């Protein structure tokens, strides 16, 4: 006979200890609620996970009184965005003009960010972080989601909750189990992530490079360059078939001042990580008792590197809107829909921009062997520095920045 499942109860259970889940858990616990966050991995150590902490996220850290300690962690500060088209250099974004406390993007390994947040959250007795615990399924009773079936160190059991949040990322199994309809917006390219060494005298910046039908992004990380090489969708097999020598030749052609480092740095395709780019969003983010946030609700294109920021903003909006209702008991579907009403607009605006950039700029560039002429708006941004505030604001803060409205309890 099977052992009966053990069951624990909490006010809110959150599947996924990424930026969305950890921030949401922290905020709800800070508001006095009992929260359980599940993370299927044993730690937060995963490479190439996106390490950009945007000015609006830093603003949230400031509002929470965490910024000073947070910035003591090793990080790099990026103040401008730059684009090299062929041999011409353009400065196209300037974060130093933003109306935020931090006028830069902080580059910090995502695990440091998550470890920091987890450390602060764990100080609250009503916050529970269960590592190596995987959400397997939703518990559904009378068309309402009442918690999760999970598998953890102690075996399989149930966590019952007034609210279940799926923050389990772009491959969310809970979203799939919920049956909420997902709309795929398509993406014509994938990204190959790799590292190149940093040398003395390198610019500490964010640099995009466009040349001979190739697109390369270099993100300065003080002891290495985190680089993304864009390829047409599904093109990694072809690149591997063509061989490492040919790939290294392509990298040398586009890597500019770092070209001489490619040979030693890239010795195997194992050092190259494929990101299959997906852009999608849920048509409906909630069901009774259940809400999706972050990548689980909307996978973003890497254009602009805004995925983490949007996930954090979702978490703040969720806590602002739902903490008062959770204190009363179980939030209604109407309350859950308010989160979507608040966050769907910035998601749609940014995805529309990403899809437009993918179709109008990236796909034609990758399909041609030529170096394109710089578009007029790029020339204008480079020529008139005050214009650079607009892209910096769009990327660094997003269309509807959130602020912490809940008081510490
Ligand atoms: C290669 C790569 C590079 C990126 N670069 C950038 C960048 O530079 N800037 C940027 O802003 N964004 C970047 N992104 C996107 C960014 O990482 C995501 O948008 C962001 O992390 C979304 O946060 P999230 O909390 O919604 O989901 P995730 O960060 O995906 O977190 C989900 C968490 O849930 C856990 N999980 C999954 N399933 C379960 C389960 N069943 N039970 C328990 N736990 C589960 C996962 O282990 C994970 O820790 C990048 C993404 C990738 C893949």
Coordinates of C-alpha atoms and ligand atoms in Angstrom, one line a residue:
X1 CA 0.0 0.0 0.0
X2 CA 1.3 3.5 -0.9
X3 CA 2.3 5.8 1.9
X4 CA -0.2 8.7 2.2
X5 CA 1.3 12.1 1.1
X6 CA 2.5 14.4 3.8
X7 CA 0.9 17.8 3.4
X8 CA 2.0 21.2 4.6
X9 CA 0.2 24.5 4.3
X10 CA 1.3 28.0 3.6
X11 CA -0.4 31.2 2.6
X12 CA 1.4 31.4 -0.8
X13 CA 3.5 28.7 -2.5
X14 CA 5.8 29.9 -5.3
X15 CA 7.4 27.4 -7.7
X16 CA 10.8 28.6 -9.0
X17 CA 13.6 30.4 -7.2
X18 CA 14.6 32.7 -10.1
X19 CA 14.4 36.5 -10.0
X20 CA 10.5 36.5 -10.2
X21 CA 10.0 33.8 -7.5
X22 CA 12.7 35.0 -5.1
X23 CA 11.6 38.7 -5.2
X24 CA 7.9 37.8 -4.9
X25 CA 8.7 35.5 -2.0
X26 CA 10.8 38.1 -0.3
X27 CA 8.2 40.8 -0.7
X28 CA 5.3 38.7 0.5
X29 CA 7.2 37.5 3.5
X30 CA 8.3 41.1 4.3
X31 CA 4.6 42.0 4.2
X32 CA 4.0 39.4 7.0
X33 CA 2.7 36.5 5.0
X34 CA 3.7 32.9 5.3
X35 CA 5.5 32.0 2.0
X36 CA 7.1 28.9 0.6
X37 CA 9.4 29.1 -2.4
X38 CA 10.5 25.9 -4.2
X39 CA 13.7 25.6 -6.2
X40 CA 14.4 22.4 -8.0
X41 CA 18.2 22.9 -8.1
X42 CA 20.5 22.6 -5.0
X43 CA 21.9 26.1 -5.6
X44 CA 21.6 29.1 -7.9
X45 CA 24.8 28.4 -9.8
X46 CA 23.9 28.3 -13.4
X47 CA 26.0 29.9 -16.1
X48 CA 24.8 32.2 -18.8
X49 CA 21.6 32.9 -17.1
X50 CA 21.5 36.6 -17.6
X51 CA 23.3 38.9 -15.3
X52 CA 22.0 42.4 -15.9
X53 CA 20.5 44.2 -12.9
X54 CA 18.7 47.2 -14.4
X55 CA 18.3 50.7 -12.9
X56 CA 14.7 49.9 -12.1
X57 CA 15.6 46.8 -10.2
X58 CA 18.3 48.7 -8.3
X59 CA 15.6 51.3 -7.5
X60 CA 13.5 48.4 -6.0
X61 CA 16.6 47.4 -3.9
X62 CA 16.9 51.0 -2.8
X63 CA 13.2 51.1 -1.8
X64 CA 13.7 47.9 0.2
X65 CA 16.8 49.4 2.0
X66 CA 19.0 46.7 0.5
X67 CA 20.9 48.7 -2.1
X68 CA 24.0 49.7 -0.1
X69 CA 24.8 46.1 1.0
X70 CA 23.9 44.8 -2.5
X71 CA 26.3 47.0 -4.2
X72 CA 29.1 45.8 -2.0
X73 CA 29.0 42.5 -4.0
X74 CA 31.4 42.5 -6.9
X75 CA 29.8 43.9 -9.9
X76 CA 30.5 46.0 -13.0
X77 CA 28.6 49.3 -13.8
X78 CA 27.6 49.8 -17.4
X79 CA 26.7 53.5 -18.2
X80 CA 26.5 53.6 -21.9
X81 CA 25.2 51.3 -24.7
X82 CA 27.3 51.1 -27.9
X83 CA 27.0 49.7 -31.4
X84 CA 29.8 49.1 -33.9
X85 CA 28.5 48.8 -37.5
X86 CA 31.4 47.8 -39.7
X87 CA 34.2 50.1 -38.7
X88 CA 32.0 52.9 -37.4
X89 CA 31.3 53.3 -33.6
X90 CA 28.0 54.7 -32.3
X91 CA 27.0 55.5 -28.8
X92 CA 23.2 54.8 -28.6
X93 CA 22.2 54.8 -24.9
X94 CA 23.2 56.8 -21.9
X95 CA 22.0 55.5 -18.5
X96 CA 23.7 58.3 -16.6
X97 CA 20.8 60.6 -17.3
X98 CA 18.1 58.4 -15.8
X99 CA 15.9 59.7 -12.9
X100 CA 16.9 56.7 -10.8
X101 CA 19.2 56.4 -7.8
X102 CA 21.6 54.2 -9.8
X103 CA 22.4 55.6 -13.2
X104 CA 23.9 52.4 -14.6
X105 CA 23.2 48.7 -15.3
X106 CA 24.9 46.5 -12.7
X107 CA 26.4 43.4 -14.1
X108 CA 26.5 40.7 -11.5
X109 CA 26.3 36.9 -11.7
X110 CA 22.6 36.1 -11.3
X111 CA 23.5 33.6 -8.5
X112 CA 25.0 36.4 -6.4
X113 CA 21.8 38.4 -6.8
X114 CA 19.6 35.4 -5.9
X115 CA 21.9 34.3 -3.0
X116 CA 21.8 37.8 -1.7
X117 CA 18.0 38.0 -1.8
X118 CA 17.6 34.4 -0.4
X119 CA 20.0 35.4 2.5
X120 CA 17.9 38.4 3.4
X121 CA 14.6 36.5 3.0
X122 CA 15.7 33.6 5.2
X123 CA 16.1 36.0 8.1
X124 CA 12.3 36.2 8.2
X125 CA 10.8 33.2 10.1
X126 CA 7.7 33.2 7.8
X127 CA 9.8 32.7 4.6
X128 CA 10.6 29.1 3.7
X129 CA 13.0 28.3 0.8
X130 CA 13.0 24.6 -0.1
X131 CA 15.9 23.8 -2.3
X132 CA 16.1 20.6 -4.4
X133 CA 12.3 20.6 -4.3
X134 CA 10.5 20.4 -7.6
X135 CA 6.9 21.2 -8.3
X136 CA 5.4 18.3 -10.2
X137 CA 1.7 19.1 -10.5
X138 CA -1.1 21.4 -9.4
X139 CA -3.6 20.3 -6.8
X140 CA -7.0 21.1 -8.2
X141 CA -10.3 21.0 -6.3
X142 CA -13.6 22.2 -7.7
X143 CA -11.9 24.1 -10.5
X144 CA -9.7 25.9 -8.1
X145 CA -5.9 25.4 -7.7
X146 CA -5.2 24.8 -4.0
X147 CA -1.4 24.1 -4.0
X148 CA 1.2 21.8 -5.5
X149 CA 2.3 18.2 -5.6
X150 CA 6.1 18.4 -5.0
X151 CA 9.1 16.1 -4.9
X152 CA 11.9 17.1 -2.5
X153 CA 14.5 15.7 -0.2
X154 CA 11.8 14.1 2.0
X155 CA 10.1 12.4 -0.9
X156 CA 6.8 13.4 -2.5
X157 CA 4.3 15.5 -0.7
X158 CA 1.7 18.3 -1.1
X159 CA 1.9 22.0 -0.3
X160 CA -1.5 23.5 0.2
X161 CA -1.9 27.3 -0.3
X162 CA -4.4 30.1 -0.7
X163 CA -2.4 31.2 -3.7
X164 CA 0.0 29.2 -6.0
X165 CA 2.4 31.2 -8.1
X166 CA 4.2 29.7 -11.1
X167 CA 7.6 31.4 -11.4
X168 CA 9.2 28.4 -12.9
X169 CA 10.6 30.0 -16.0
X170 CA 10.2 29.8 -19.7
X171 CA 9.7 26.0 -19.8
X172 CA 7.1 26.2 -16.9
X173 CA 5.5 22.9 -16.4
X174 CA 2.9 24.4 -14.1
X175 CA 1.8 26.8 -16.9
X176 CA 1.4 23.7 -19.1
X177 CA -0.5 21.8 -16.5
X178 CA -2.9 24.8 -15.9
X179 CA -4.0 24.8 -19.5
X180 CA -3.7 28.6 -19.8
X181 CA -3.4 29.5 -23.5
X182 CA 0.1 30.6 -24.7
X183 CA 0.7 32.8 -27.7
X184 CA 4.0 32.3 -29.6
X185 CA 5.3 35.5 -31.2
X186 CA 8.1 33.7 -33.0
X187 CA 11.8 34.6 -33.3
X188 CA 14.0 34.3 -36.4
X189 CA 17.3 33.8 -34.5
X190 CA 19.0 31.9 -31.7
X191 CA 22.0 33.0 -29.6
X192 CA 25.3 31.3 -28.9
X193 CA 26.8 32.4 -25.6
X194 CA 30.5 32.2 -25.0
X195 CA 33.3 33.9 -23.0
X196 CA 36.3 35.8 -24.2
X197 CA 39.1 37.0 -21.9
X198 CA 39.4 40.6 -20.8
X199 CA 42.7 42.5 -21.4
X200 CA 44.0 45.6 -19.7
X201 CA 42.7 48.7 -21.5
X202 CA 39.4 47.1 -22.7
X203 CA 36.4 49.4 -22.5
X204 CA 34.1 48.5 -19.6
X205 CA 31.0 48.6 -21.7
X206 CA 28.1 47.0 -23.5
X207 CA 29.0 46.7 -27.2
X208 CA 26.9 45.4 -30.1
X209 CA 28.8 44.6 -33.3
X210 CA 27.4 44.3 -36.8
X211 CA 29.6 43.2 -39.7
X212 CA 29.4 41.1 -42.8
X213 CA 26.0 39.5 -42.0
X214 CA 27.0 38.8 -38.4
X215 CA 25.8 40.2 -35.1
X216 CA 27.8 39.9 -31.9
X217 CA 27.1 41.4 -28.4
X218 CA 29.9 41.8 -25.8
X219 CA 29.1 42.4 -22.2
X220 CA 32.0 43.5 -20.0
X221 CA 32.3 41.4 -16.8
X222 CA 35.6 42.7 -15.4
X223 CA 37.4 39.3 -15.6
X224 CA 35.8 38.1 -18.9
X225 CA 33.6 39.3 -21.8
X226 CA 30.2 37.5 -21.9
X227 CA 29.4 37.4 -25.6
X228 CA 26.4 36.5 -27.7
X229 CA 26.8 35.5 -31.3
X230 CA 23.4 35.6 -33.1
X231 CA 22.6 32.9 -35.7
X232 CA 19.5 32.2 -37.8
X233 CA 17.0 30.0 -36.0
X234 CA 18.1 26.4 -35.8
X235 CA 21.5 27.2 -37.3
X236 CA 23.7 25.7 -34.6
X237 CA 23.7 22.3 -36.2
X238 CA 25.1 23.8 -39.5
X239 CA 27.7 25.7 -37.6
X240 CA 28.9 22.6 -35.8
X241 CA 28.9 20.6 -39.1
X242 CA 31.1 23.4 -40.6
X243 CA 33.6 22.8 -37.8
X244 CA 35.3 24.8 -35.1
X245 CA 37.9 26.4 -37.4
X246 CA 35.2 28.0 -39.5
X247 CA 33.3 29.2 -36.4
X248 CA 36.5 30.7 -34.9
X249 CA 37.1 32.5 -38.2
X250 CA 33.6 34.0 -38.0
X251 CA 34.2 35.1 -34.4
X252 CA 37.6 36.7 -35.3
X253 CA 35.9 38.6 -38.1
X254 CA 33.4 40.2 -35.8
X255 CA 35.1 40.3 -32.4
X256 CA 37.1 43.5 -33.2
X257 CA 39.7 44.3 -30.5
X258 CA 39.1 40.8 -29.0
X259 CA 39.7 38.9 -32.2
X260 CA 43.2 37.7 -31.2
X261 CA 41.8 36.0 -28.1
X262 CA 39.3 33.7 -29.9
X263 CA 41.8 31.0 -30.8
X264 CA 42.9 30.3 -27.2
X265 CA 39.5 30.9 -25.6
X266 CA 37.3 28.7 -27.8
X267 CA 38.8 25.3 -28.0
X268 CA 35.6 23.2 -28.2
X269 CA 31.9 23.6 -29.0
X270 CA 31.3 22.6 -25.3
X271 CA 32.3 26.2 -24.5
X272 CA 29.5 27.5 -26.6
X273 CA 26.0 27.5 -25.1
X274 CA 22.9 27.6 -27.3
X275 CA 20.0 29.8 -26.2
X276 CA 17.0 28.9 -28.3
X277 CA 15.2 32.2 -28.4
X278 CA 11.5 32.2 -27.7
X279 CA 9.1 35.1 -27.5
X280 CA 5.7 34.2 -26.1
X281 CA 3.1 35.3 -23.6
X282 CA 0.0 34.0 -21.9
X283 CA -3.3 35.3 -23.1
X284 CA -4.5 34.8 -19.5
X285 CA -2.1 34.8 -16.6
X286 CA -4.4 33.4 -13.9
X287 CA -6.9 30.8 -12.9
X288 CA -8.7 30.6 -9.6
X289 CA -6.0 30.2 -6.9
X290 CA -3.2 30.3 -9.5
X291 CA -1.0 32.9 -11.2
X292 CA 1.9 32.9 -13.6
X293 CA 4.6 35.6 -13.5
X294 CA 8.0 36.2 -15.0
X295 CA 9.2 34.1 -17.9
X296 CA 6.4 31.6 -17.1
X297 CA 3.9 34.3 -18.2
X298 CA 6.1 35.8 -21.0
X299 CA 9.4 34.6 -22.4
X300 CA 11.3 37.6 -23.7
X301 CA 13.7 37.9 -26.6
X302 CA 17.3 38.7 -25.5
X303 CA 17.0 42.0 -27.4
X304 CA 17.6 44.7 -24.8
X305 CA 18.4 42.1 -22.0
X306 CA 15.2 42.9 -20.2
X307 CA 14.0 39.4 -19.0
X308 CA 15.2 39.7 -15.4
X309 CA 14.0 43.2 -15.0
X310 CA 10.5 42.3 -16.2
X311 CA 10.4 39.3 -13.9
X312 CA 11.3 41.5 -10.9
X313 CA 8.7 44.1 -11.9
X314 CA 6.0 41.3 -12.1
X315 CA 7.0 40.2 -8.6
X316 CA 6.7 43.7 -7.2
X317 CA 3.3 44.3 -8.8
X318 CA 2.1 40.8 -7.6
X319 CA 3.1 41.6 -4.0
X320 CA 1.7 45.1 -4.1
X321 CA -1.7 43.9 -5.5
X322 CA -2.1 40.6 -3.7
X323 CA -0.6 40.9 -0.2
X324 CA -3.6 42.8 1.2
X325 CA -6.0 40.2 -0.3
X326 CA -3.8 37.3 1.0
X327 CA -3.9 38.8 4.5
X328 CA -7.7 38.4 4.3
X329 CA -7.5 34.8 3.1
X330 CA -7.8 33.7 -0.5
X331 CA -7.5 36.3 -3.4
X332 CA -10.3 36.1 -5.9
X333 CA -9.7 35.5 -9.6
X334 CA -10.6 39.2 -10.1
X335 CA -7.7 40.2 -7.8
X336 CA -5.3 37.9 -9.7
X337 CA -6.4 39.4 -13.0
X338 CA -5.3 42.8 -11.7
X339 CA -1.7 41.6 -11.8
X340 CA -2.1 40.8 -15.5
X341 CA -3.9 44.1 -16.1
X342 CA -1.0 45.9 -14.6
X343 CA 1.9 44.0 -16.2
X344 CA 0.5 43.0 -19.6
X345 CA 0.9 46.5 -21.0
X346 CA 4.7 46.8 -20.4
X347 CA 5.2 43.2 -21.5
X348 CA 3.3 43.8 -24.8
X349 CA 5.1 47.1 -25.5
X350 CA 8.6 45.5 -25.0
X351 CA 7.7 42.4 -26.9
X352 CA 6.4 44.5 -29.8
X353 CA 9.7 46.4 -29.8
X354 CA 11.7 43.2 -29.7
X355 CA 9.7 41.5 -32.5
X356 CA 10.0 44.7 -34.6
X357 CA 13.8 44.8 -34.0
X358 CA 14.1 41.0 -34.8
X359 CA 12.2 41.4 -38.1
X360 CA 13.4 44.7 -39.3
X361 CA 17.0 44.7 -38.1
X362 CA 18.3 41.4 -37.0
X363 CA 16.8 38.9 -39.5
X364 CA 17.8 41.0 -42.6
X365 CA 21.3 41.5 -41.3
X366 CA 21.8 37.8 -40.6
X367 CA 20.4 36.9 -44.0
X368 CA 22.8 39.1 -45.9
X369 CA 26.6 38.9 -46.2
X370 CA 26.9 42.7 -46.3
X371 CA 27.6 45.2 -43.5
X372 CA 24.4 47.3 -43.5
X373 CA 24.3 51.1 -43.5
X374 CA 23.5 52.4 -40.0
X375 CA 19.8 53.3 -39.7
X376 CA 19.0 57.0 -39.4
X377 CA 17.9 56.7 -35.7
X378 CA 21.2 55.1 -34.8
X379 CA 23.0 58.1 -36.4
X380 CA 20.8 60.5 -34.6
X381 CA 21.4 58.9 -31.2
X382 CA 25.1 59.1 -31.8
X383 CA 25.0 62.7 -33.0
X384 CA 22.7 64.2 -30.3
X385 CA 23.7 62.8 -26.9
X386 CA 20.4 64.0 -25.2
X387 CA 18.5 61.6 -27.4
X388 CA 20.3 58.7 -25.7
X389 CA 18.1 59.1 -22.7
X390 CA 15.2 57.5 -24.5
X391 CA 16.6 54.1 -25.3
X392 CA 18.3 54.1 -21.8
X393 CA 14.9 54.8 -20.2
X394 CA 13.1 52.2 -22.3
X395 CA 15.6 49.5 -21.5
X396 CA 16.8 50.5 -18.1
X397 CA 13.4 51.3 -16.5
X398 CA 10.8 49.8 -18.9
X399 CA 7.4 51.3 -19.8
X400 CA 5.7 51.0 -16.4
X401 CA 8.2 50.9 -13.5
X402 CA 6.9 49.4 -10.3
X403 CA 7.6 50.7 -6.8
X404 CA 7.4 48.8 -3.5
X405 CA 4.2 49.9 -1.8
X406 CA 4.1 47.4 1.1
X407 CA 5.5 48.3 4.5
X408 CA 7.7 46.0 6.4
X409 CA 5.6 44.0 9.0
Ligands
LIG1 C1 21.3 32.1 -21.9 C2 20.4 33.2 -21.3 C3 20.9 34.5 -21.2 C4 20.1 35.5 -20.7 N1 20.6 36.8 -20.6 C5 19.8 37.8 -20.0 C6 20.3 39.1 -19.7 O1 21.5 39.3 -20.0 N2 19.5 40.0 -19.2 C7 18.2 39.7 -18.8 O2 17.5 40.5 -18.3 N3 17.7 38.5 -19.1 C8 18.5 37.5 -19.6 N4 18.0 36.2 -19.8 C9 16.6 36.0 -19.5 C10 16.4 35.9 -18.0 O3 17.4 35.0 -17.4 C11 15.0 35.5 -17.6 O4 14.1 36.4 -18.3 C12 14.8 35.7 -16.1 O5 15.7 34.9 -15.4 C13 13.3 35.2 -15.8 O6 13.2 35.1 -14.4 P1 12.1 34.1 -13.9 O7 12.3 34.1 -12.4 O8 10.8 34.3 -14.4 O9 12.6 32.6 -14.4 P2 13.9 31.8 -14.3 O10 15.1 32.7 -14.1 O11 14.0 30.9 -15.4 O12 13.8 31.0 -12.9 C14 12.9 29.9 -12.9 C15 13.4 29.1 -11.7 O13 12.5 28.0 -11.5 C16 13.2 26.8 -11.3 N5 12.3 25.8 -11.7 C17 11.9 25.4 -12.9 N6 11.0 24.5 -12.9 C18 10.8 24.2 -11.6 C19 9.9 23.3 -10.9 N7 9.0 22.5 -11.5 N8 9.9 23.3 -9.5 C20 10.8 24.1 -8.8 N9 11.6 25.0 -9.4 C21 11.6 25.0 -10.8 C22 14.4 26.9 -12.2 O14 15.5 26.1 -11.7 C23 14.8 28.4 -12.0 O15 15.7 28.7 -10.9 C24 18.7 35.2 -20.3 C25 18.3 33.9 -20.4 C26 19.1 32.9 -20.9 C27 18.5 31.5 -21.0

